PDB file of C-alpha atoms in Angstrom:
ATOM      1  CA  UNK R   1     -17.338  37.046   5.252  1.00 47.00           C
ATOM      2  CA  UNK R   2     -19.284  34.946   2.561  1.00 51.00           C
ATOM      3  CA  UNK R   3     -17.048  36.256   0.107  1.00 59.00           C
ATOM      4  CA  UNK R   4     -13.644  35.737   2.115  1.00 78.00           C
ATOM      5  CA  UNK R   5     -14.571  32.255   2.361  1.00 80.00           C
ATOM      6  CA  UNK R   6     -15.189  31.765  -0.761  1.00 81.00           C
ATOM      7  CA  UNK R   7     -11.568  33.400  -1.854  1.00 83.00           C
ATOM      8  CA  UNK R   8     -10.224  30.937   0.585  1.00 83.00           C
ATOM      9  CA  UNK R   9     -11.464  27.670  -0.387  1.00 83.00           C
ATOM     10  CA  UNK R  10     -11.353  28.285  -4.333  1.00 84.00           C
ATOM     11  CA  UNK R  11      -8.331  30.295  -4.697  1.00 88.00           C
ATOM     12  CA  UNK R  12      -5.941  30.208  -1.544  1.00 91.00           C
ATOM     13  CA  UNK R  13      -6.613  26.735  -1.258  1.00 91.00           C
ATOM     14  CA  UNK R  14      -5.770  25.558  -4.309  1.00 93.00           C
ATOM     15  CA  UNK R  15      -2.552  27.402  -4.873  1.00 95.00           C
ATOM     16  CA  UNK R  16      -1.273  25.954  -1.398  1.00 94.00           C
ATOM     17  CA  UNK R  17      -2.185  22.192  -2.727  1.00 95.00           C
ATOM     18  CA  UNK R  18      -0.511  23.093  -5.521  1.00 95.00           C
ATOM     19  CA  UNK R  19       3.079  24.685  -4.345  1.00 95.00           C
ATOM     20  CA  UNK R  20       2.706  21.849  -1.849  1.00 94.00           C
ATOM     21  CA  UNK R  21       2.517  19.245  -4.344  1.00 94.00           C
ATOM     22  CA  UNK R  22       5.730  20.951  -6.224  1.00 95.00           C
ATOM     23  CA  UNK R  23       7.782  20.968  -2.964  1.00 95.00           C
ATOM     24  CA  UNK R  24       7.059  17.406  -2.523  1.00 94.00           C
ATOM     25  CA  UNK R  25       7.984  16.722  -6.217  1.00 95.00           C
ATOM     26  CA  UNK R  26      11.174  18.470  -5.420  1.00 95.00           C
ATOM     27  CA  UNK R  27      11.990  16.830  -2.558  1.00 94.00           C
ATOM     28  CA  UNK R  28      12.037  13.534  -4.010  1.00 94.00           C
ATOM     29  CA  UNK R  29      13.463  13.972  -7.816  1.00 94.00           C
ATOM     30  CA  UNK R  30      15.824  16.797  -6.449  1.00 94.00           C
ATOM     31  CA  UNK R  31      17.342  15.824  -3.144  1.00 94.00           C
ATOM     32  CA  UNK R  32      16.305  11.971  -2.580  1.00 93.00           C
ATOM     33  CA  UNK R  33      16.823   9.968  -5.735  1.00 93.00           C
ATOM     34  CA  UNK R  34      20.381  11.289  -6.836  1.00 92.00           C
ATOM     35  CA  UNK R  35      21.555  10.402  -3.447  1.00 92.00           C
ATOM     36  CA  UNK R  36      20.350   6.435  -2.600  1.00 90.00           C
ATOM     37  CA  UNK R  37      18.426   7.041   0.354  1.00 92.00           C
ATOM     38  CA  UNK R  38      14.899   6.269   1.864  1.00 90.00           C
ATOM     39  CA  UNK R  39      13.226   8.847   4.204  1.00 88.00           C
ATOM     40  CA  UNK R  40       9.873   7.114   5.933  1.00 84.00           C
ATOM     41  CA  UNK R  41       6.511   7.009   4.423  1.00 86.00           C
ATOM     42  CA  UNK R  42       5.392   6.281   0.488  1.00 90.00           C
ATOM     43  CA  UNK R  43       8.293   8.354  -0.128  1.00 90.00           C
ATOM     44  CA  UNK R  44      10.648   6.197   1.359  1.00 92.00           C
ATOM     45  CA  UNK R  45       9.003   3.473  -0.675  1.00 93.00           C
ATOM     46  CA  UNK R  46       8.858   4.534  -3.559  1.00 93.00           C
ATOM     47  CA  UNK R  47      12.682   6.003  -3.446  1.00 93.00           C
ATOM     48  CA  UNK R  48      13.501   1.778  -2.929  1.00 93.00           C
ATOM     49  CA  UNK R  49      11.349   0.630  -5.643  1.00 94.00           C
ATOM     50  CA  UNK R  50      13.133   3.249  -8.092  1.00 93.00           C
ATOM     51  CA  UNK R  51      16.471   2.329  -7.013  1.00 92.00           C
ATOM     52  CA  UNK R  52      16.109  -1.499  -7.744  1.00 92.00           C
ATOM     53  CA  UNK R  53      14.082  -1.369 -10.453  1.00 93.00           C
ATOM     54  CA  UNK R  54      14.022   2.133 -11.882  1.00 91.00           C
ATOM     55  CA  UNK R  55      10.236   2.598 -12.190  1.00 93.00           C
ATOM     56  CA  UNK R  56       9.967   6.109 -11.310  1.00 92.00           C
ATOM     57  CA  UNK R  57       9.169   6.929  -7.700  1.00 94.00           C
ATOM     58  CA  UNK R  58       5.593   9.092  -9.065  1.00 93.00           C
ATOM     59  CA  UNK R  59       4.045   5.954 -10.099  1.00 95.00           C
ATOM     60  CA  UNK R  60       4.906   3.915  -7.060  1.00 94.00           C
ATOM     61  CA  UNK R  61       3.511   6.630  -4.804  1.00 94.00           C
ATOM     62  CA  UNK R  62       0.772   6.974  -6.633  1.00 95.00           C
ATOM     63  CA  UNK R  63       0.111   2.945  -6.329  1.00 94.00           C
ATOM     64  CA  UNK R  64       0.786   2.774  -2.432  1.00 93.00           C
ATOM     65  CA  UNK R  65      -1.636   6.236  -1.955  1.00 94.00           C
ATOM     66  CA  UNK R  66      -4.355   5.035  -4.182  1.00 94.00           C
ATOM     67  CA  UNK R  67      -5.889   2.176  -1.684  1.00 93.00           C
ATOM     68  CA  UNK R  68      -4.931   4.663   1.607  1.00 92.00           C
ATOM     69  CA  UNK R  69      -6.942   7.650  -0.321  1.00 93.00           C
ATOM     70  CA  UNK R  70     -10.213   5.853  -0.900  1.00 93.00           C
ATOM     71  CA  UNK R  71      -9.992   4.616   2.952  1.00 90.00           C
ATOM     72  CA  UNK R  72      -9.741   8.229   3.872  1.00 89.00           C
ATOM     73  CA  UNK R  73     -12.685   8.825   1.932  1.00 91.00           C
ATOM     74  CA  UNK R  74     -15.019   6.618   3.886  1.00 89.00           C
ATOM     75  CA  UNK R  75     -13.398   6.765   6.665  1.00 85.00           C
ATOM     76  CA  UNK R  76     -11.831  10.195   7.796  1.00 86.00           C
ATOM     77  CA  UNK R  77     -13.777  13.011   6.038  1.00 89.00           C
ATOM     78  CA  UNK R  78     -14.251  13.423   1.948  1.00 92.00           C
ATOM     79  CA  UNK R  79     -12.460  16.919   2.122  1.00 90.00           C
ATOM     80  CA  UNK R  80      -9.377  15.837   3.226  1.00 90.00           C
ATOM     81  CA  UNK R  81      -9.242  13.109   1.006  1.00 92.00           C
ATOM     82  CA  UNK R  82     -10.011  14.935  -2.197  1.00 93.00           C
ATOM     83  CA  UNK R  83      -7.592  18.032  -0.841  1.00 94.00           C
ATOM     84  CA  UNK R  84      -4.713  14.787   0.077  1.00 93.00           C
ATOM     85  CA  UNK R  85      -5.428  13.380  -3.548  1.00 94.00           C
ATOM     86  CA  UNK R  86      -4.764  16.289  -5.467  1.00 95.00           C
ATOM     87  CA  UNK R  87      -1.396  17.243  -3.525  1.00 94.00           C
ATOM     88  CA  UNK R  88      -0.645  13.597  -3.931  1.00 95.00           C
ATOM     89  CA  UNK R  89      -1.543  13.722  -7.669  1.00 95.00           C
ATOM     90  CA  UNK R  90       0.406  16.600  -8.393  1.00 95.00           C
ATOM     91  CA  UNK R  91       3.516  15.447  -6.833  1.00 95.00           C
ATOM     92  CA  UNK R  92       3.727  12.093  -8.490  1.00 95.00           C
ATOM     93  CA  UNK R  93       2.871  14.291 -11.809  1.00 95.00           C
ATOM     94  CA  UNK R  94       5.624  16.690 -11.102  1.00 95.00           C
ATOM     95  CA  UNK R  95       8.041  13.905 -10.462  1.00 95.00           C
ATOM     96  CA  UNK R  96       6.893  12.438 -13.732  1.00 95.00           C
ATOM     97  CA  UNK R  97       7.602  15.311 -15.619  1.00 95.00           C
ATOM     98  CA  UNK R  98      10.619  16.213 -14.045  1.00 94.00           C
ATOM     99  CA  UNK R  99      12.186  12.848 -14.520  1.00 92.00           C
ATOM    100  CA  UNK R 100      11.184  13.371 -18.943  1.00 92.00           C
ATOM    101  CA  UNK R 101      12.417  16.511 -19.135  1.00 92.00           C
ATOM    102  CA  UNK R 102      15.620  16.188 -16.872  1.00 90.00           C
ATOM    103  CA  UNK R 103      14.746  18.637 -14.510  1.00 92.00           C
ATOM    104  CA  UNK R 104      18.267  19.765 -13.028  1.00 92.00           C
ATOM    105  CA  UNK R 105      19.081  17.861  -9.594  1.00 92.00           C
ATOM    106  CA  UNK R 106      21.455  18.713  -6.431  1.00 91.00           C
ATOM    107  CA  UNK R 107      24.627  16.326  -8.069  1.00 84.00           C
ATOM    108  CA  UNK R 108      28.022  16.176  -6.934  1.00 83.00           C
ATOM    109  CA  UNK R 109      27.411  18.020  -3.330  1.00 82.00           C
ATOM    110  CA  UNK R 110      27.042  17.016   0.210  1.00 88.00           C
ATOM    111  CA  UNK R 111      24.803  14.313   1.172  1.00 90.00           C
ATOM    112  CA  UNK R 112      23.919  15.459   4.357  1.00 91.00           C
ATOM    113  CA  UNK R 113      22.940  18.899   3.178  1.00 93.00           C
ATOM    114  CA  UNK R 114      20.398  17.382   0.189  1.00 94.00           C
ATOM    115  CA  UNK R 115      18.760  15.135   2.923  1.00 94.00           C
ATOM    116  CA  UNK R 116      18.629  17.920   5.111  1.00 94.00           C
ATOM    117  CA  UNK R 117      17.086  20.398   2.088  1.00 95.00           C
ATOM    118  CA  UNK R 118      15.089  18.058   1.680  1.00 94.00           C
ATOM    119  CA  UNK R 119      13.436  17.431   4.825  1.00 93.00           C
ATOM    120  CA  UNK R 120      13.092  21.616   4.880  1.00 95.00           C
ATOM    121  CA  UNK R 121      11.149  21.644   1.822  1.00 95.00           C
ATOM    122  CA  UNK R 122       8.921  18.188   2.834  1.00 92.00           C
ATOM    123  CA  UNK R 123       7.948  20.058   6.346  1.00 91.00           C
ATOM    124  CA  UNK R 124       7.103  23.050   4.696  1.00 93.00           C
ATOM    125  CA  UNK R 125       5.249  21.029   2.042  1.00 93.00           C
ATOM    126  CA  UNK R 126       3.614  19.180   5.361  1.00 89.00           C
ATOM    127  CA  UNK R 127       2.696  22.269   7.483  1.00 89.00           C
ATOM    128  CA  UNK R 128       0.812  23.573   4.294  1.00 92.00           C
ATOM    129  CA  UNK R 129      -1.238  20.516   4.062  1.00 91.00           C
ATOM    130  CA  UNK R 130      -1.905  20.170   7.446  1.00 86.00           C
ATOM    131  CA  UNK R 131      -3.324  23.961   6.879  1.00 87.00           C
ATOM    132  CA  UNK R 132      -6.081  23.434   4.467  1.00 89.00           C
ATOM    133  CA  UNK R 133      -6.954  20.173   6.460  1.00 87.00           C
ATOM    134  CA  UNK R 134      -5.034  17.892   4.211  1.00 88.00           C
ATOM    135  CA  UNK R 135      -1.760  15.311   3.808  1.00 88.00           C
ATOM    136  CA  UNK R 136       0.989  14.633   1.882  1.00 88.00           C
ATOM    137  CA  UNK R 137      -0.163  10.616   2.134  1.00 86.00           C
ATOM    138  CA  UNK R 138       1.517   7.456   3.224  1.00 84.00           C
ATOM    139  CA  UNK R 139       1.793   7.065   6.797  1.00 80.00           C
ATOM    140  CA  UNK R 140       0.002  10.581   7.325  1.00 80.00           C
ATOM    141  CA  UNK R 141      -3.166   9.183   6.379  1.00 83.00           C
ATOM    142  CA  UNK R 142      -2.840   6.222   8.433  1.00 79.00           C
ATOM    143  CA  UNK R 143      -2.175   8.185  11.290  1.00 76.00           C
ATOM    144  CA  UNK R 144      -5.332  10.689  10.527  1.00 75.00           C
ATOM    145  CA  UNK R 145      -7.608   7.721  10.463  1.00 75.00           C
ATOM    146  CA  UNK R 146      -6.122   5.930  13.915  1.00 74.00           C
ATOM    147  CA  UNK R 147      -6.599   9.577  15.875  1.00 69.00           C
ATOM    148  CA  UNK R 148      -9.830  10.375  14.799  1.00 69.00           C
ATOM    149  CA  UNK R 149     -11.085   6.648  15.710  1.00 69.00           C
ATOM    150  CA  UNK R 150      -8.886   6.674  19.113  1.00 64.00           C
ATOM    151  CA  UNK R 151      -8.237  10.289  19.942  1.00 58.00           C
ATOM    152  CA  UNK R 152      -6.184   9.290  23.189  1.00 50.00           C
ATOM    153  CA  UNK R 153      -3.578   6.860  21.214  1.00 51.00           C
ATOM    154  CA  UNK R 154       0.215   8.480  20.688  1.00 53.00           C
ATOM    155  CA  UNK R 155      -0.071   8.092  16.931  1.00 56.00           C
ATOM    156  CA  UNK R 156       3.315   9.659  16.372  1.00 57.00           C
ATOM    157  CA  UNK R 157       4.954   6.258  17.742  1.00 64.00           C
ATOM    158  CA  UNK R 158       3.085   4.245  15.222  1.00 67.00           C
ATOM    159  CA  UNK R 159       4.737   6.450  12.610  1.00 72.00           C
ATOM    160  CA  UNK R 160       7.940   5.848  13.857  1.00 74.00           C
ATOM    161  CA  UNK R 161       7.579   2.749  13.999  1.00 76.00           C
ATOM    162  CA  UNK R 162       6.540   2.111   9.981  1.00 79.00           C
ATOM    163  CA  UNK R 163       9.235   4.550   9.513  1.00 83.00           C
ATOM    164  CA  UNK R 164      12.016   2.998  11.238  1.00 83.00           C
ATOM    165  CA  UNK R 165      10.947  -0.140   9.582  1.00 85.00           C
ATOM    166  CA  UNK R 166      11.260   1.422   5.698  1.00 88.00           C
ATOM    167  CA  UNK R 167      14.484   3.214   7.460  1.00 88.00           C
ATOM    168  CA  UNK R 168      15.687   0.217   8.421  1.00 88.00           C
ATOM    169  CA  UNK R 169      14.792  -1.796   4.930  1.00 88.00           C
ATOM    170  CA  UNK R 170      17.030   0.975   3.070  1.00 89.00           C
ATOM    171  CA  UNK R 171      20.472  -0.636   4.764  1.00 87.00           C
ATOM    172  CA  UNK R 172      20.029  -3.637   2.789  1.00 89.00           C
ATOM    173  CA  UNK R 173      18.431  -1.815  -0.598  1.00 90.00           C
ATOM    174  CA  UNK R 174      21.147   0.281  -0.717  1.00 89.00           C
ATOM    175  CA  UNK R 175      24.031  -2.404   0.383  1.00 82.00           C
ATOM    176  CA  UNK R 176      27.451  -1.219  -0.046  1.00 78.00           C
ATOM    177  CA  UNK R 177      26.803   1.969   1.195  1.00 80.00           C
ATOM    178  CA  UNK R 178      27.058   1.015   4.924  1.00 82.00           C
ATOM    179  CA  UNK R 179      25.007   3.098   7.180  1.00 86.00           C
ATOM    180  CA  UNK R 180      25.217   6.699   5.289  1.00 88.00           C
ATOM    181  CA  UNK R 181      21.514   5.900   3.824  1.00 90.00           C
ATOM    182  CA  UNK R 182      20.689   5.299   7.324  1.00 91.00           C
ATOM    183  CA  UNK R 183      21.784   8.055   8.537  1.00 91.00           C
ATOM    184  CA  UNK R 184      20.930  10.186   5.639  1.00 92.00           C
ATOM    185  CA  UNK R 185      17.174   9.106   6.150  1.00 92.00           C
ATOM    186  CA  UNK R 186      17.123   9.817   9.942  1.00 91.00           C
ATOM    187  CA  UNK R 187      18.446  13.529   9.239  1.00 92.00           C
ATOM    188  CA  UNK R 188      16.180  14.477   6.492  1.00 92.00           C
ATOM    189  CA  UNK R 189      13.214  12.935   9.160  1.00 90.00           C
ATOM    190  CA  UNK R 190      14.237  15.331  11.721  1.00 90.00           C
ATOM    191  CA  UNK R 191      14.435  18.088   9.329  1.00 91.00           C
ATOM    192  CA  UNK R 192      10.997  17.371   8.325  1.00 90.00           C
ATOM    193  CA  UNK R 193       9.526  16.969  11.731  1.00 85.00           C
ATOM    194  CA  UNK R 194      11.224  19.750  13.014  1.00 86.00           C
ATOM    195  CA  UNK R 195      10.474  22.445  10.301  1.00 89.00           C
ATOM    196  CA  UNK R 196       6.830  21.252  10.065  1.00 85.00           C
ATOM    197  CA  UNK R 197       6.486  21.943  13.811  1.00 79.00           C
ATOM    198  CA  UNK R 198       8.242  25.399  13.861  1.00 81.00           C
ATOM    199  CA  UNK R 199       5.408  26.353  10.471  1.00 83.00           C
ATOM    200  CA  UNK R 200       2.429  25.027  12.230  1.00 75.00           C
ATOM    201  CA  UNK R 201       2.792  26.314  16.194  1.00 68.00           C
ATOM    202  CA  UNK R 202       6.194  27.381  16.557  1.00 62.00           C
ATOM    203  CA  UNK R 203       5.670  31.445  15.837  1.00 61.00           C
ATOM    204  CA  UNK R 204       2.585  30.911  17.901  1.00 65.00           C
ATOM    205  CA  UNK R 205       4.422  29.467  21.227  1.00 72.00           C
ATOM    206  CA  UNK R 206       4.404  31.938  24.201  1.00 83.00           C
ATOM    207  CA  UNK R 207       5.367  31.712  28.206  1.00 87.00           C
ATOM    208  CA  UNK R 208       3.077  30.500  30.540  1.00 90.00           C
ATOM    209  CA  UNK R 209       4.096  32.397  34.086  1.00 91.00           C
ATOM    210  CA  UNK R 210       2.211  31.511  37.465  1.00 93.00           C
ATOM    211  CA  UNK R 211       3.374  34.363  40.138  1.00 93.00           C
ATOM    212  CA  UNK R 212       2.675  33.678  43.368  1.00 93.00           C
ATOM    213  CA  UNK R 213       2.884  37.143  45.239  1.00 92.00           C
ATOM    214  CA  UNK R 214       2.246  39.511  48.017  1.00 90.00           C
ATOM    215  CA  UNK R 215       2.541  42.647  45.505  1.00 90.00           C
ATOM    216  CA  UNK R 216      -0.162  42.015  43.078  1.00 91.00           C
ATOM    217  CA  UNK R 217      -1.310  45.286  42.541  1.00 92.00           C
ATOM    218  CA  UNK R 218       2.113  46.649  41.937  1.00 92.00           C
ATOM    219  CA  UNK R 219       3.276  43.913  39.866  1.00 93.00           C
ATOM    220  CA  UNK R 220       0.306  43.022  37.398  1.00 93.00           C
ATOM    221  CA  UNK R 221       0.474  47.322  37.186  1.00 93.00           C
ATOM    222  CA  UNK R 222       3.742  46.985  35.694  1.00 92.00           C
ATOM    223  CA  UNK R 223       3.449  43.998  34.058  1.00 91.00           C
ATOM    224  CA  UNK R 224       0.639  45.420  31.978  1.00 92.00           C
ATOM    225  CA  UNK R 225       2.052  48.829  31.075  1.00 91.00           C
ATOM    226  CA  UNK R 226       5.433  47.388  30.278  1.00 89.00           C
ATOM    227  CA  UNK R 227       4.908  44.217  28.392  1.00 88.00           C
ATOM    228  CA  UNK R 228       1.188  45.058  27.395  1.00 87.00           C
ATOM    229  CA  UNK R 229       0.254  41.888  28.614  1.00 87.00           C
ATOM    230  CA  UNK R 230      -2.945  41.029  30.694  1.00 88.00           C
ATOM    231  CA  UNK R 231      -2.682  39.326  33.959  1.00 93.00           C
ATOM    232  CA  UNK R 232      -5.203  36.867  36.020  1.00 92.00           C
ATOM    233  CA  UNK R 233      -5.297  37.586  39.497  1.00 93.00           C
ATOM    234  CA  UNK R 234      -6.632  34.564  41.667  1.00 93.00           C
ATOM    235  CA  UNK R 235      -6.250  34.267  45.621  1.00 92.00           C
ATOM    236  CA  UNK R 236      -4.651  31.650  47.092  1.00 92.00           C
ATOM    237  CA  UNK R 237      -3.343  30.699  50.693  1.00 89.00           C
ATOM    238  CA  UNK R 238       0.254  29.407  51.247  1.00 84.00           C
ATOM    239  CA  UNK R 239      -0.099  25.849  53.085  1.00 84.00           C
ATOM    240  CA  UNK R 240       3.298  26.043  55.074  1.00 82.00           C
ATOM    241  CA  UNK R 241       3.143  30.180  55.929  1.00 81.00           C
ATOM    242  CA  UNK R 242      -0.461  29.395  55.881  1.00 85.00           C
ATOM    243  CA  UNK R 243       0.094  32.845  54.402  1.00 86.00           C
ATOM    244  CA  UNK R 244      -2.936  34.769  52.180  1.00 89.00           C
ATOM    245  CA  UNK R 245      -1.126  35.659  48.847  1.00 91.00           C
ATOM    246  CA  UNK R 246      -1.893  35.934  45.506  1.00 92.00           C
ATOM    247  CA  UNK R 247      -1.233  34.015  41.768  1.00 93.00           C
ATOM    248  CA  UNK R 248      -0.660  35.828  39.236  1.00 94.00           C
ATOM    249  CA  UNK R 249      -1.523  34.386  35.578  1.00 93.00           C
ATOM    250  CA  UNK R 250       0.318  35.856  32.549  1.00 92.00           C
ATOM    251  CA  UNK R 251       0.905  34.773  28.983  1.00 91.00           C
ATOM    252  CA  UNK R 252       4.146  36.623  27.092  1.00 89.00           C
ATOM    253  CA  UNK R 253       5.692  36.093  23.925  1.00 83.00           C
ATOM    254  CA  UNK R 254       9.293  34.629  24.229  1.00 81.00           C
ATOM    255  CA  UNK R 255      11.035  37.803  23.207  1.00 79.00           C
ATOM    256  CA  UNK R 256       9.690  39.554  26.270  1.00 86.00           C
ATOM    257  CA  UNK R 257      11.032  37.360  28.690  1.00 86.00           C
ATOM    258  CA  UNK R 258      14.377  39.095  29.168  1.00 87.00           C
ATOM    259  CA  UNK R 259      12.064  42.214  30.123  1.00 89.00           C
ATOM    260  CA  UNK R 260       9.475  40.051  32.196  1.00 90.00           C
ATOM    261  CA  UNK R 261      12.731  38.804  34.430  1.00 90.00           C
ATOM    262  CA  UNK R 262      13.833  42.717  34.917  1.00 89.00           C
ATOM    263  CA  UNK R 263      10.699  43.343  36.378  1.00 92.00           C
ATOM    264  CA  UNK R 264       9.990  40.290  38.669  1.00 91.00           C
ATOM    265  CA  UNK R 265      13.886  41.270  40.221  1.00 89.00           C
ATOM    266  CA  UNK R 266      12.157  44.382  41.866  1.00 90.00           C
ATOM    267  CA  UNK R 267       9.675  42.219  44.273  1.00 91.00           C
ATOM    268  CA  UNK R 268      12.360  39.247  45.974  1.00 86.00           C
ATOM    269  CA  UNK R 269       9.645  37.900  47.684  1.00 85.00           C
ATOM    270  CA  UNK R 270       8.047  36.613  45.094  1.00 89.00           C
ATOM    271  CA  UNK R 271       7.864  33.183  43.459  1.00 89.00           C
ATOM    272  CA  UNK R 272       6.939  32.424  39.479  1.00 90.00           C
ATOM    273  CA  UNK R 273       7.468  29.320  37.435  1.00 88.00           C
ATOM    274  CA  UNK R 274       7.063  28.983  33.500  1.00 88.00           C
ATOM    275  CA  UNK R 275       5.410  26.629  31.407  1.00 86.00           C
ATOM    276  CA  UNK R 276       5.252  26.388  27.317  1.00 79.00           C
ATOM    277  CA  UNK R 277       2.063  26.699  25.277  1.00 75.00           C
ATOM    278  CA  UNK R 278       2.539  25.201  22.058  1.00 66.00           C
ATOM    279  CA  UNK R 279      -0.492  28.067  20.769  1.00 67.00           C
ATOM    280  CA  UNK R 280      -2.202  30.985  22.228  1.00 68.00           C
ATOM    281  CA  UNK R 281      -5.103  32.682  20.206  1.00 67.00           C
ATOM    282  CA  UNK R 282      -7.368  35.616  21.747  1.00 65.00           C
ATOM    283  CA  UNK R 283      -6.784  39.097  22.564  1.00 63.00           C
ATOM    284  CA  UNK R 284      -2.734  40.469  21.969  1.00 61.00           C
ATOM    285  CA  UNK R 285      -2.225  37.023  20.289  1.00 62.00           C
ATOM    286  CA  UNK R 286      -3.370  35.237  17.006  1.00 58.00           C
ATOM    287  CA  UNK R 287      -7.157  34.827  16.481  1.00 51.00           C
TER     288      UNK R 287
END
């Protein structure tokens, strides 16, 4: 177990900081720069200083992450700011480099699809930061700090909010180009957002069912042999029948609920409604 760790923290984590940090670099000097738009964040930032005044985005993040990183360090935990610093560090080096040595970029194709690449390769960038218990920076950071301080505020609407403002900003950076930066930025956001969800809990989402029943035995019996699923029996009483029935708990994966809905068809008296989980770990599932 010692040993495993050990694997982990000096040689699994590292190499995820690291492609991180690449996909980020990639991201910007790839898919952002060559088309005149601002996605939210440093990034966004730093794509607007570039623009007007062609001091390459690397050193400009590296400027607006320096003072956020040394905040996280007192403030948040000094893990994730070292592990945040690196990925940071490497990406602004990558861009460097890629900028001197003319790394090829995604020219003469359609804008839409180079935000959207982008936001792909920024969410899987994200989700693998958010693994080892670290950040790309900018707003990220921010955020990390606010939820730990006040776990019950809806950070994500103080990130939208700084990015809609930098979003916003970009109209006038980029004038003449009417609202296609705009738009640009608000696609490669949802990209982001969207593939970073899907990496971090979306294979581990499963069906919540609540069965209320007269047929327990019969249905939790098939419901185990045929899905392989275990089921929660709890007794409950029906306040307009004033009826004794029972509720039936049972978590499925997604792809068994075509199979779950044959089975539930052979008792009509029954009643079941489903809820999401955004994870499930234990037994059958993810540990």
């Amino acid at each position: 177990m010692i040993k495993n760790k050990k694997v982990y923290n000096f040689v699994i984590v590292p190499l995820i900081v690291i492609a991180s940090g690449f996909l980020r670099s990639v991201c910007v000097e790839v898919f952002t720069i060559p088309y005149d738009y601002a996605p939210g964040g440093a990034t966004g930032i730093a794509a607007m200083v570039e623009y007007k005044t062609g001091l390459i985005a690397g050193w400009t993040i590296l400027i607006v992450n320096a003072p956020l990183l040394v905040f996280a360090f007192f403030r948040i935990s000094k893990r994730f700011a070292i592990t945040s610093g690196v990925a940071i560090g490497l990406s602004a080096i990558g861009m460097l480099l890629m900028d001197k040595f003319n790394f090829p970029v995604y020219e003469n194709g359609e804008p839409v699809l180079a935000a959207c690449a982008s936001g792909v390769l920024g969410g899987i960038a994200l989700a693998m930061m958010l693994k080892v218990g670290g950040s790309t920076g900018g707003t990220d950071i921010v955020a990390t700090a606010i939820q730990k301080k006040f776990s019950a505020t809806h950070v994500s609407w103080f990130i939208y909010g700084i990015d809609a403002i930098i979003v916003f900003a970009s109209a006038f950076v980029y004038e003449g180009n009417g609202l296609t930066p705009v738009l640009m930025s608000l696609a490669e956001m949802f990209c982001l957002s969207m593939t970073c969800d899907v990496i971090s809990s979306g294979f581990k989402t499963a069906l919540k069912f609540e069965i209320i029943t007269k047929e327990p035995d019969g249905l939790s019996n098939e419901l185990i042999q045929k899905l392989g699923r275990g089921v929660t029996c709890v007794p409950v009483r029906g306040m307009y029948s004033n009826d004794e029935k029972s509720m039936l708990i049972c978590v499925i994966r997604k792809r068994q609920l075509s199979d779950f809905n044959d089975i539930l068809k052979k008792y009509p008296d029954t009643f079941a409604y489903v809820s999401s989980t955004s994870e499930v770990m234990g037994l059958g599932f993810s540990r």
